[in-house]
mmCIF file of N, CA and C in Angstrom:
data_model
loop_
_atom_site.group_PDB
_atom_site.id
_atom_site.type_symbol
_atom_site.label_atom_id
_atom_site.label_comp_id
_atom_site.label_asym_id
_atom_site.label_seq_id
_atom_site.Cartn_x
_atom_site.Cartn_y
_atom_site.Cartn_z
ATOM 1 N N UNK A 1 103.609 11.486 165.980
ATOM 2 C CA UNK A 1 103.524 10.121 165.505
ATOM 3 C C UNK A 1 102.104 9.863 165.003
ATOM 4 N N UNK A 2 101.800 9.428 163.528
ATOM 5 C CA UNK A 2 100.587 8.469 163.217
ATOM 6 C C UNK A 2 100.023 8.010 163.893
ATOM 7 N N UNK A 3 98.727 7.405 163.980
ATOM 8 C CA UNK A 3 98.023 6.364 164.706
ATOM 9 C C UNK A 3 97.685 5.721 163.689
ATOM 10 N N UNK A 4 97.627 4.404 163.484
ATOM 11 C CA UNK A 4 96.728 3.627 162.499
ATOM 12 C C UNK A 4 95.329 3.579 163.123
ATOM 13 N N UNK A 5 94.634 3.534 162.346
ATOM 14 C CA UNK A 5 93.150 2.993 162.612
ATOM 15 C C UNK A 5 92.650 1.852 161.946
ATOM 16 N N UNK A 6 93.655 0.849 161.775
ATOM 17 C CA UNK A 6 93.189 -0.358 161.675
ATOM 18 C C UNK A 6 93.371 -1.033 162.809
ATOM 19 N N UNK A 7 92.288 -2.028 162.465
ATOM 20 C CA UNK A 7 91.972 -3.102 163.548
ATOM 21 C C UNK A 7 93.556 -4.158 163.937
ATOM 22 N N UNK A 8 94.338 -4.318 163.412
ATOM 23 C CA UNK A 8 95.588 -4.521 163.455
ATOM 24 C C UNK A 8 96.774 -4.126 163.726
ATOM 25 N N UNK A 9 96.183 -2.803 164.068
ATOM 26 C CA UNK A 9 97.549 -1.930 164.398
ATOM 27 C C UNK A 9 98.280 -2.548 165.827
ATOM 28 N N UNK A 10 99.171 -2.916 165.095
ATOM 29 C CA UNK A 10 100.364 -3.362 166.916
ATOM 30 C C UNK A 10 100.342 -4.498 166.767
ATOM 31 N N UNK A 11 99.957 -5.588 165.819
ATOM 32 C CA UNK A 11 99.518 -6.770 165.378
ATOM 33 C C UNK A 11 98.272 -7.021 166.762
ATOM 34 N N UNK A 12 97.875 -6.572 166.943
ATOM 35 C CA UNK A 12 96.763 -6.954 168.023
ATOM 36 C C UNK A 12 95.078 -6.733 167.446
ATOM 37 N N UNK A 13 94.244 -7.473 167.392
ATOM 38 C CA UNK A 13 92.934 -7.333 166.306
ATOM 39 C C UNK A 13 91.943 -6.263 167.559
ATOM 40 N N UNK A 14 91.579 -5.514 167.324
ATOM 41 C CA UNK A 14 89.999 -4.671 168.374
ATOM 42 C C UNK A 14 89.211 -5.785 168.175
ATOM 43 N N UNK A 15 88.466 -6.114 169.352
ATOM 44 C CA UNK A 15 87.701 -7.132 169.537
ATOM 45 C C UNK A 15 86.379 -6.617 168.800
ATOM 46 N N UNK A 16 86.062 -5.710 167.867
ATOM 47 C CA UNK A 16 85.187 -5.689 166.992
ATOM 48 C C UNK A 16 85.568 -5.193 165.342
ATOM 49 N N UNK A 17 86.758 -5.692 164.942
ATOM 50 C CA UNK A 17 87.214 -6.287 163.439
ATOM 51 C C UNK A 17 86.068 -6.358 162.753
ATOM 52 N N UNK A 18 84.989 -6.842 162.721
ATOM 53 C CA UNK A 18 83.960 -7.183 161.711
ATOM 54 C C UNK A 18 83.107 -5.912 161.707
ATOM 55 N N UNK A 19 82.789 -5.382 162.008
ATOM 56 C CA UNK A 19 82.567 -3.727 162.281
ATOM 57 C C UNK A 19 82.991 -2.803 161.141
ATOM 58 N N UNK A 20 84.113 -2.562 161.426
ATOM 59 C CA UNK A 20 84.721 -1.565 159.880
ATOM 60 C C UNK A 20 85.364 -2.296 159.343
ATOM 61 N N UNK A 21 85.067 -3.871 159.210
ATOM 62 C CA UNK A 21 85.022 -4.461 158.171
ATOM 63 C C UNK A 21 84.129 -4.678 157.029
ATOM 64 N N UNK A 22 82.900 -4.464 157.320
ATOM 65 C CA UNK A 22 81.389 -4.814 157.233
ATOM 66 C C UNK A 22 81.041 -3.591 156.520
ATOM 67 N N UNK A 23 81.626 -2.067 157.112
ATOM 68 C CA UNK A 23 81.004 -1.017 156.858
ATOM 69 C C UNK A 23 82.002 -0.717 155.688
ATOM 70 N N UNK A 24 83.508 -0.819 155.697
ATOM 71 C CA UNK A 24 84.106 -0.518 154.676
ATOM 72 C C UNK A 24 83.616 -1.684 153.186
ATOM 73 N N UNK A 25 83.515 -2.522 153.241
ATOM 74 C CA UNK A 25 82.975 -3.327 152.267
ATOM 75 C C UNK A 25 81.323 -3.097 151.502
ATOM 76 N N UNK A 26 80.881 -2.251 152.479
ATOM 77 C CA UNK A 26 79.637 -1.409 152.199
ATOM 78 C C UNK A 26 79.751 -0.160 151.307
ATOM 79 N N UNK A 27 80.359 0.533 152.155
ATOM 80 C CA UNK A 27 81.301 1.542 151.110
ATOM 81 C C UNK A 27 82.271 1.537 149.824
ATOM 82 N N UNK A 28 82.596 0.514 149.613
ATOM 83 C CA UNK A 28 83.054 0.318 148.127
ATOM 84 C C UNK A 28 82.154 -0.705 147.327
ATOM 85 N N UNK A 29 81.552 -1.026 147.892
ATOM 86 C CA UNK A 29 80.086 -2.103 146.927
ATOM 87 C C UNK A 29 80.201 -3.480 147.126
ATOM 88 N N UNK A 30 80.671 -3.884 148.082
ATOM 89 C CA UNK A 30 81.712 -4.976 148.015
ATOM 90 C C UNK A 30 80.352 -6.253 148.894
ATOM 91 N N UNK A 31 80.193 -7.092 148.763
ATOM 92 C CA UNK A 31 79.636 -8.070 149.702
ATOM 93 C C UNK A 31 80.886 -8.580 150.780
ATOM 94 N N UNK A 32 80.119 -8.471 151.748
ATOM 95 C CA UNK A 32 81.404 -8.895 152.991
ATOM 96 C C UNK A 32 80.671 -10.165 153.471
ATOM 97 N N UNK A 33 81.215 -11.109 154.001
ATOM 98 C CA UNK A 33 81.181 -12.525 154.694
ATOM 99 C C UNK A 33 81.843 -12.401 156.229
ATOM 100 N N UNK A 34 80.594 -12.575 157.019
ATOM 101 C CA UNK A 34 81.214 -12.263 158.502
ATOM 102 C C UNK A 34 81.462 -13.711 158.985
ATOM 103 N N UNK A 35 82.305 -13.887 159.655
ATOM 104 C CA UNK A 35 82.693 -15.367 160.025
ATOM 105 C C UNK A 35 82.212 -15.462 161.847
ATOM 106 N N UNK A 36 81.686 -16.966 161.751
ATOM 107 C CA UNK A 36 81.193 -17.285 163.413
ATOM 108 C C UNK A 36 81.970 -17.067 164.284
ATOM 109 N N UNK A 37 83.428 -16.855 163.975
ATOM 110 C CA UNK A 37 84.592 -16.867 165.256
ATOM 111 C C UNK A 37 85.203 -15.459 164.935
ATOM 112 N N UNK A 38 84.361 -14.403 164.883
ATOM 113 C CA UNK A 38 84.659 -12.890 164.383
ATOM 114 C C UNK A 38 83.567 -12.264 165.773
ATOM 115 N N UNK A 39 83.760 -11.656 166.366
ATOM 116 C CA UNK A 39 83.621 -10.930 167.266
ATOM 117 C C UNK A 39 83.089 -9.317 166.687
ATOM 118 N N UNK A 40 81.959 -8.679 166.820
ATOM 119 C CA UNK A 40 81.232 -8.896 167.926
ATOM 120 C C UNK A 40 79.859 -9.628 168.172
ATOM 121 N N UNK A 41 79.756 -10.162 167.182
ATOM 122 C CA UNK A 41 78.438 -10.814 167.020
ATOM 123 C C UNK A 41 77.698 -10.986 166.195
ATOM 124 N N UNK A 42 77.182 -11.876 165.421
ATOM 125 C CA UNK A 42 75.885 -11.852 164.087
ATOM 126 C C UNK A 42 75.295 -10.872 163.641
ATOM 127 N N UNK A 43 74.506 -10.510 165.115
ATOM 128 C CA UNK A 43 73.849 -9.380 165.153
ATOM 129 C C UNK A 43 74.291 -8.026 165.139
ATOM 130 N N UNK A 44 75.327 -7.942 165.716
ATOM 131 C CA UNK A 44 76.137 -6.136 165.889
ATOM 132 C C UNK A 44 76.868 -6.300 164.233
ATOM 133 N N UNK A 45 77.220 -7.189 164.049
ATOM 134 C CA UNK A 45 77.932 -7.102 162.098
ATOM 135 C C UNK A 45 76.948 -6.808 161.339
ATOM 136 N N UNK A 46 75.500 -7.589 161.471
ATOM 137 C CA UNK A 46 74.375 -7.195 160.289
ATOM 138 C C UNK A 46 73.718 -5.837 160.791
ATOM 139 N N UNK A 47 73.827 -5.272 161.924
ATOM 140 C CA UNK A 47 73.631 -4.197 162.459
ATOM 141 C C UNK A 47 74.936 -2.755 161.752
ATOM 142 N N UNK A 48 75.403 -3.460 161.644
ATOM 143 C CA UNK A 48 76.799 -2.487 161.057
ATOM 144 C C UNK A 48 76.598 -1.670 159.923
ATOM 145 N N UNK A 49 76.192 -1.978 158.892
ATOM 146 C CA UNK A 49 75.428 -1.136 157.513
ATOM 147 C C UNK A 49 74.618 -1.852 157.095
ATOM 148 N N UNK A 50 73.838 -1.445 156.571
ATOM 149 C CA UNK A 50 72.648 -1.786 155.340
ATOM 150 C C UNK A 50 73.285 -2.280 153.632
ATOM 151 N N UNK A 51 73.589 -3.220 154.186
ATOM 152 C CA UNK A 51 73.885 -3.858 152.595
ATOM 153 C C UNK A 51 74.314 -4.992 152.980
ATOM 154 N N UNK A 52 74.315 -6.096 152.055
ATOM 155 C CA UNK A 52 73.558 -7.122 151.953
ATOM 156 C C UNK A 52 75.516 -8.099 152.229
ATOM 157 N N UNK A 53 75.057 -8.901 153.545
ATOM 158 C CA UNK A 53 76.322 -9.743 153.708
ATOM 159 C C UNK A 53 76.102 -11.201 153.801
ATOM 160 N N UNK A 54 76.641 -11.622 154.154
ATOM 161 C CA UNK A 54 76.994 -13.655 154.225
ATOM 162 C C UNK A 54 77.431 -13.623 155.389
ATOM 163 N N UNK A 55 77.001 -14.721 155.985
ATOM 164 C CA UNK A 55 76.898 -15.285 157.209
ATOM 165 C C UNK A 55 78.042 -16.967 157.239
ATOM 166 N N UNK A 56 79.201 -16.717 157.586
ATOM 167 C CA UNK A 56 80.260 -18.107 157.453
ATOM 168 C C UNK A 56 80.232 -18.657 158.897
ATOM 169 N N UNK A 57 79.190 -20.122 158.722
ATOM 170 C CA UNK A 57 78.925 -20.967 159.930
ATOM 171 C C UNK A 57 80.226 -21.539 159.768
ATOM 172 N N UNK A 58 80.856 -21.789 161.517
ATOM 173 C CA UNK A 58 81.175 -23.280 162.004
ATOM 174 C C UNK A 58 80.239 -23.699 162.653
ATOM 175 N N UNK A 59 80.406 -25.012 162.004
ATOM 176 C CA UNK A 59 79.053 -26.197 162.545
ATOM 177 C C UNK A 59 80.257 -26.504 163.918
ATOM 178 N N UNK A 60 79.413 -25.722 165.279
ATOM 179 C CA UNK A 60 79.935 -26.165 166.477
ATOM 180 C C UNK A 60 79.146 -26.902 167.431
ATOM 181 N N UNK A 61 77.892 -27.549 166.925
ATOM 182 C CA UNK A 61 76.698 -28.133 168.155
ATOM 183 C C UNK A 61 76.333 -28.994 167.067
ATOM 184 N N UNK A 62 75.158 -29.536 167.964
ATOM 185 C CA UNK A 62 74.306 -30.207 167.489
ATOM 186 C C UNK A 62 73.198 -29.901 166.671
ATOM 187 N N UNK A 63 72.030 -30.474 165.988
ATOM 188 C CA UNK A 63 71.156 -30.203 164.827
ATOM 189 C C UNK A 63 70.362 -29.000 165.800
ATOM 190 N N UNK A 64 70.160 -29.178 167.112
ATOM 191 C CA UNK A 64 69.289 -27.905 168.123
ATOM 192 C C UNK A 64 69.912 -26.783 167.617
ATOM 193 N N UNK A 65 71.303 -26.924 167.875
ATOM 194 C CA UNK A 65 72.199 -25.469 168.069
ATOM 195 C C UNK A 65 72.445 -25.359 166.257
ATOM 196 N N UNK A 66 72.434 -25.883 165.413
ATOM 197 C CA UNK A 66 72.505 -25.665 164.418
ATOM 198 C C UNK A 66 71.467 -24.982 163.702
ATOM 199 N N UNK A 67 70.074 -25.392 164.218
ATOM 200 C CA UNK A 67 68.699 -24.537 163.777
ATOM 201 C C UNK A 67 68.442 -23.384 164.700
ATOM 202 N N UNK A 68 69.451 -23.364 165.971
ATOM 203 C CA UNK A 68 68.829 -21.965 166.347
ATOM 204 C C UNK A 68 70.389 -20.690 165.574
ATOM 205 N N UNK A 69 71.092 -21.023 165.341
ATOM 206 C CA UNK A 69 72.114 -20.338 164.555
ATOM 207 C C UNK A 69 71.457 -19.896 163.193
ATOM 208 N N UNK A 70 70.765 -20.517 162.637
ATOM 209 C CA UNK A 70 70.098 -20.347 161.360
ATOM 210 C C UNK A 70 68.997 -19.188 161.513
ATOM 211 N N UNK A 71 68.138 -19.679 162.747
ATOM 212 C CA UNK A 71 67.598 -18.599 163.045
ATOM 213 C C UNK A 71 67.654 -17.344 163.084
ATOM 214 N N UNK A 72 69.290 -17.387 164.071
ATOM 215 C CA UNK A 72 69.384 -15.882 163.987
ATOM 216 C C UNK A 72 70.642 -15.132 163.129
ATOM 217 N N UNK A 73 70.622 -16.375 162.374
ATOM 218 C CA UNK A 73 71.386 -16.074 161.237
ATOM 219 C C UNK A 73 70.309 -15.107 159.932
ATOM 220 N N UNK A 74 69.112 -15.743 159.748
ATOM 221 C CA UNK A 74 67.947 -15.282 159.192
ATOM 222 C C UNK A 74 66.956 -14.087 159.430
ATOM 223 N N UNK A 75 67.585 -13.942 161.058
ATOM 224 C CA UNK A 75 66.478 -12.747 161.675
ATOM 225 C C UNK A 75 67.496 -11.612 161.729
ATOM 226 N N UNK A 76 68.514 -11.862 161.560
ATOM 227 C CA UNK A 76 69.802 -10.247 161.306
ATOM 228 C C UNK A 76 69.837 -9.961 160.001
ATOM 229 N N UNK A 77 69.120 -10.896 158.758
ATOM 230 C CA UNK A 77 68.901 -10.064 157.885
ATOM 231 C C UNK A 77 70.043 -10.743 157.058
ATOM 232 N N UNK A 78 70.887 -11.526 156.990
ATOM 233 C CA UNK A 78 72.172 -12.071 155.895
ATOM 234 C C UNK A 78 71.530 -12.654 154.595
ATOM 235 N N UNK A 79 71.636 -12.569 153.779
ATOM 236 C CA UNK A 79 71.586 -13.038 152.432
ATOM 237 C C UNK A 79 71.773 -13.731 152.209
ATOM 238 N N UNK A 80 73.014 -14.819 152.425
ATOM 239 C CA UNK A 80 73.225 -16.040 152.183
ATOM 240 C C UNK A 80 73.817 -16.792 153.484
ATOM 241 N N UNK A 81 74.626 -17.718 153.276
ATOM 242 C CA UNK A 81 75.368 -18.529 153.740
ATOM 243 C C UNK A 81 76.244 -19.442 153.524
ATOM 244 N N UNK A 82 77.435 -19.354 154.304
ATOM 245 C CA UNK A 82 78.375 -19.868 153.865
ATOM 246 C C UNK A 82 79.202 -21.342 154.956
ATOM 247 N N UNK A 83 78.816 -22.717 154.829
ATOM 248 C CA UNK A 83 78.853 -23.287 155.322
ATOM 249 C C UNK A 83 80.502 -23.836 155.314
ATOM 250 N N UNK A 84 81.369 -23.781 156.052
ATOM 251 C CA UNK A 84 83.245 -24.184 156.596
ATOM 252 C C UNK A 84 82.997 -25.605 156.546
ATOM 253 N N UNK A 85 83.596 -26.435 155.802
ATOM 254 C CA UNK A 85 83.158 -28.132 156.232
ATOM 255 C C UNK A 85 84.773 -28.314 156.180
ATOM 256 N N UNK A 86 86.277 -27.563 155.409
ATOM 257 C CA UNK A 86 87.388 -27.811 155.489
ATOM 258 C C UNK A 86 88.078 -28.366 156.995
ATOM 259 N N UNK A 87 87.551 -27.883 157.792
ATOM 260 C CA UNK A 87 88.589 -28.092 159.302
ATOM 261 C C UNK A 87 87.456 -28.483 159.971
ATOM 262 N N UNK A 88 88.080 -29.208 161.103
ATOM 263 C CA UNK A 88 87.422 -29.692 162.361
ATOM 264 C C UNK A 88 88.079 -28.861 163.707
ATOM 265 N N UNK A 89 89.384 -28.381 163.670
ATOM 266 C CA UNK A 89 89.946 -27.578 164.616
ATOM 267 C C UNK A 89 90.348 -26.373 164.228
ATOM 268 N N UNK A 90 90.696 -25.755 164.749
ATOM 269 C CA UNK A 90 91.599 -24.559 164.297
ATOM 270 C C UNK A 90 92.923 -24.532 164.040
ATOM 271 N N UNK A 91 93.046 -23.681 162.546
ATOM 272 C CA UNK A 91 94.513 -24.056 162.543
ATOM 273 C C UNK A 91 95.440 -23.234 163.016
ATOM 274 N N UNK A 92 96.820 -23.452 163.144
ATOM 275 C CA UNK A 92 97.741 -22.301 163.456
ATOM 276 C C UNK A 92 97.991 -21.168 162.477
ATOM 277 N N UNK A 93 97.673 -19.950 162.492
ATOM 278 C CA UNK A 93 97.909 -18.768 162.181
ATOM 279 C C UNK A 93 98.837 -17.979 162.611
ATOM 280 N N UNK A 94 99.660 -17.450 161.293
ATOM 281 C CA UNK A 94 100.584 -16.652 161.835
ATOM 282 C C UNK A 94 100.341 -15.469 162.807
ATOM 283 N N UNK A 95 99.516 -14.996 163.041
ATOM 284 C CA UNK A 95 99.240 -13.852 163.599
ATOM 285 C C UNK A 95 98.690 -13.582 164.726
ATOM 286 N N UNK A 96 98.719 -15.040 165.512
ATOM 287 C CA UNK A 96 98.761 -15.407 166.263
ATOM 288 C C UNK A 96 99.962 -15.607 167.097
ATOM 289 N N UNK A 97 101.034 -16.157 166.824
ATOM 290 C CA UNK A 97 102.211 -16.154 166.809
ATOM 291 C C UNK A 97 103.020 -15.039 166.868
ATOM 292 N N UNK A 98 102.624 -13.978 166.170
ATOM 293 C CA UNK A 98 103.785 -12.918 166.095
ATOM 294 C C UNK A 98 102.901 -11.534 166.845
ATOM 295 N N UNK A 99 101.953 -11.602 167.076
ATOM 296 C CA UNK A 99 101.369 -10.612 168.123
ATOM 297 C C UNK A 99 100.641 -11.089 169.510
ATOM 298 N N UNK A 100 99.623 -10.370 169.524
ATOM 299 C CA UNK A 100 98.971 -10.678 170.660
ATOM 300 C C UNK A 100 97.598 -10.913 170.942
ATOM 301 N N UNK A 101 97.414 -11.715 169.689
ATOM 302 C CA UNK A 101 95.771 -11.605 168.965
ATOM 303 C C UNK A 101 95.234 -12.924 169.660
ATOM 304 N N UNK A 102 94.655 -13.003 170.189
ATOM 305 C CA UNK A 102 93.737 -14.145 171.017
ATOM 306 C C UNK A 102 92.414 -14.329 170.310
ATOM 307 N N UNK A 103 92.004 -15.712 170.103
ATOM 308 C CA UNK A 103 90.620 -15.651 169.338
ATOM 309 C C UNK A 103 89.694 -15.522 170.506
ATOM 310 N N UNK A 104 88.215 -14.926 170.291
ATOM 311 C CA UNK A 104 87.274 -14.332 171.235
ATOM 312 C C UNK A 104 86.999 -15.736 172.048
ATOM 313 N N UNK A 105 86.292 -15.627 173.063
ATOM 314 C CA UNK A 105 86.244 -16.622 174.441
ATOM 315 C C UNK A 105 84.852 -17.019 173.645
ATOM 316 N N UNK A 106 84.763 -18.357 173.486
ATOM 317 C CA UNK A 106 83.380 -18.969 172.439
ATOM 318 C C UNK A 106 82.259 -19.207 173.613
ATOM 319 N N UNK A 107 81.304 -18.790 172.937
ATOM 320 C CA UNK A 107 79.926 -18.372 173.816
ATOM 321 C C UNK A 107 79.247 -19.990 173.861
ATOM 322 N N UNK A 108 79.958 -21.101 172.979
ATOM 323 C CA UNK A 108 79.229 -22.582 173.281
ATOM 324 C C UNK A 108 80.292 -23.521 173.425
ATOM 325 N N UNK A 109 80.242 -24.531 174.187
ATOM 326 C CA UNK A 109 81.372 -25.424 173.748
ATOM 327 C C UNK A 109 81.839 -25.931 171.996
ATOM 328 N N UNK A 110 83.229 -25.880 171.911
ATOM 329 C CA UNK A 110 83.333 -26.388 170.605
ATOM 330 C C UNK A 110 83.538 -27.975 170.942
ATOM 331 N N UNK A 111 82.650 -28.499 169.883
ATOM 332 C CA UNK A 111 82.936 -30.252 169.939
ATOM 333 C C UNK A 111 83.734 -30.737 168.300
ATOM 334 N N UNK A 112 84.627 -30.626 168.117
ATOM 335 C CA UNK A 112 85.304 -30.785 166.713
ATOM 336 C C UNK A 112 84.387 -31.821 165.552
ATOM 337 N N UNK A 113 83.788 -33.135 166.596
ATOM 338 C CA UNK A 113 82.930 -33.677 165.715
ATOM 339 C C UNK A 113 82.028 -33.282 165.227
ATOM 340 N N UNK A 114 81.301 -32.489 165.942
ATOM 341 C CA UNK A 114 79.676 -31.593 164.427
ATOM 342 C C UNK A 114 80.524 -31.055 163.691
ATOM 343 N N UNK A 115 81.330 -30.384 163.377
ATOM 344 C CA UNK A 115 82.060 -30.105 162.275
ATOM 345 C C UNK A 115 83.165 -31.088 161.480
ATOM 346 N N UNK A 116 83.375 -32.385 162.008
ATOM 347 C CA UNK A 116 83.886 -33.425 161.562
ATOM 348 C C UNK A 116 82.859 -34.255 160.436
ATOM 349 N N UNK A 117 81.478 -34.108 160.810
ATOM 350 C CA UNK A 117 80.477 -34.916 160.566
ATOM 351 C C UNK A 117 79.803 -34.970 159.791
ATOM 352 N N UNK A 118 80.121 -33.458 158.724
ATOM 353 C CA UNK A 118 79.019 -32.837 157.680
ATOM 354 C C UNK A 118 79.554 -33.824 156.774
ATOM 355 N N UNK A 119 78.355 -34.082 156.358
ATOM 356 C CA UNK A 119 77.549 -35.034 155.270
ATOM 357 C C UNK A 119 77.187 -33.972 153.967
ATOM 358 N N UNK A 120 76.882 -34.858 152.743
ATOM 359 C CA UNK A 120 76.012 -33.541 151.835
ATOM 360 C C UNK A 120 74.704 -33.700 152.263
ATOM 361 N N UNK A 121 74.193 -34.401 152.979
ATOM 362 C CA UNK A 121 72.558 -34.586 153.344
ATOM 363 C C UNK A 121 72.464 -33.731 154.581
ATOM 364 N N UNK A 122 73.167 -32.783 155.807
ATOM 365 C CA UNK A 122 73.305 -32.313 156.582
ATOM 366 C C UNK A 122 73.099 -30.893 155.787
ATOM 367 N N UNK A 123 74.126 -31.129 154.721
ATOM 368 C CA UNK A 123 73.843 -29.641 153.783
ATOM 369 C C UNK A 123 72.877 -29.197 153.713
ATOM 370 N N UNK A 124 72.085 -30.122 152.783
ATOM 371 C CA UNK A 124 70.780 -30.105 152.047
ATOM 372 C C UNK A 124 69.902 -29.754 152.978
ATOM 373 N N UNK A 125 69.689 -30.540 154.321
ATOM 374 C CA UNK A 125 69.142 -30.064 155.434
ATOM 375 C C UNK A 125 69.272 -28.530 156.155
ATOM 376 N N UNK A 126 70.324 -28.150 156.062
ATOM 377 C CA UNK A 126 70.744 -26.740 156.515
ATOM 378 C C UNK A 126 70.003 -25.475 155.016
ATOM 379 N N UNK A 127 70.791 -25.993 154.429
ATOM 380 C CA UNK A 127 70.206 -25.079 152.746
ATOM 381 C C UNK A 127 68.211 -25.179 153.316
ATOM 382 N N UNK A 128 68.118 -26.326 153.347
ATOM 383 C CA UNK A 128 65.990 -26.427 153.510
ATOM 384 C C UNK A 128 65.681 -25.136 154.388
ATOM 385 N N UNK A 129 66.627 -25.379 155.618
ATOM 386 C CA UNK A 129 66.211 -24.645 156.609
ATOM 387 C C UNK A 129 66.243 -23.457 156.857
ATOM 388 N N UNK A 130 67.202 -22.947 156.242
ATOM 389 C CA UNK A 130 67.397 -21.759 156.280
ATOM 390 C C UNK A 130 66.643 -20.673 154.997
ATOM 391 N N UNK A 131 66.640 -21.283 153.841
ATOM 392 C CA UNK A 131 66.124 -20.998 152.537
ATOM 393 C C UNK A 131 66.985 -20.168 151.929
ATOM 394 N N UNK A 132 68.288 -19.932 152.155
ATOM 395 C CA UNK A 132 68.714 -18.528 151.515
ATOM 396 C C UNK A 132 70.153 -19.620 150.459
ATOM 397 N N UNK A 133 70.777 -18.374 149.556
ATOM 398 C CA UNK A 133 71.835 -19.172 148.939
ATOM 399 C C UNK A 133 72.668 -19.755 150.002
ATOM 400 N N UNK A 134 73.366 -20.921 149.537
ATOM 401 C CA UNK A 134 74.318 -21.136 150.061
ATOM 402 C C UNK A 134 75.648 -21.553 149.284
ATOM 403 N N UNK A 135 76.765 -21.556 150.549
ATOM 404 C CA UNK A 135 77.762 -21.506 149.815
ATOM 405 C C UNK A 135 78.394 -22.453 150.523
ATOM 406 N N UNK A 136 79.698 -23.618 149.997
ATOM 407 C CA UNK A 136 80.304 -24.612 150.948
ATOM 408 C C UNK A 136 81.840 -24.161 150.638
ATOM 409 N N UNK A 137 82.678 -24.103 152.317
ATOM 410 C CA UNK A 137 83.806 -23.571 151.910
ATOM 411 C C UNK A 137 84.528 -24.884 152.087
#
């Protein structure tokens, strides 16, 4: 019997998906966008290859927790940024539903309102701070 070696095989995700996600998108020339609720971390994804990715915030804190995310959004080396202002919760996904894929256990409380709350002047503030492109999804 085969084995797949995707991160999906059995509909179940490896709790480090962004990994040979990061590295295969490296390998075909591709810019990859690692997302805040992607496992294993900022740092272990920009650690993953040498070529140049995007960093996709959820605004989950306050302006504190928002400038220290930037931080080490900036010190792993990402290129740009890509700011989520569409949702305040999470939505239902199929693939969730039909396997056994659990989203990772969140390292801060989520408060739906900082991400309810973005303003374009919150933007502008985030874009200052960080200095790199940005992007609004």
């Amino acid at each position: 019997m085969r084995r797949s070696s995707s991160p999906w095989a059995g509909g179940r995700a490896s709790s480090c998906t962004s990994v040979p996600s990061t590295r295969a998108a490296a390998a075909f020339g591709s810019l990859h966008v690692a997302s805040s609720v992607t496992e294993p971390g900022l740092t272990k994804i920009a650690e993953a290859a040498d070529y140049p990715k995007i960093f996709q915030l959820y605004i989950h804190g306050d302006w504190a927790w928002t400038e220290e995310k930037l931080a080490q959004i900036k010190a792993a080396g990402y290129v740009g940024l890509c700011i989520t202002v569409d949702t305040a919760v999470a939505s239902h996904r199929d693939r969730v539903f039909v396997g056994e894929w659990a989203p990772p256990p969140r390292t801060s409380p989520n408060d739906p309102k900082h991400q309810a709350s973005m303003t374009w002047e919150k933007l502008a503030r985030i874009k200052e701070s960080i200095g790199l492109p940005l992007m609004v999804k």
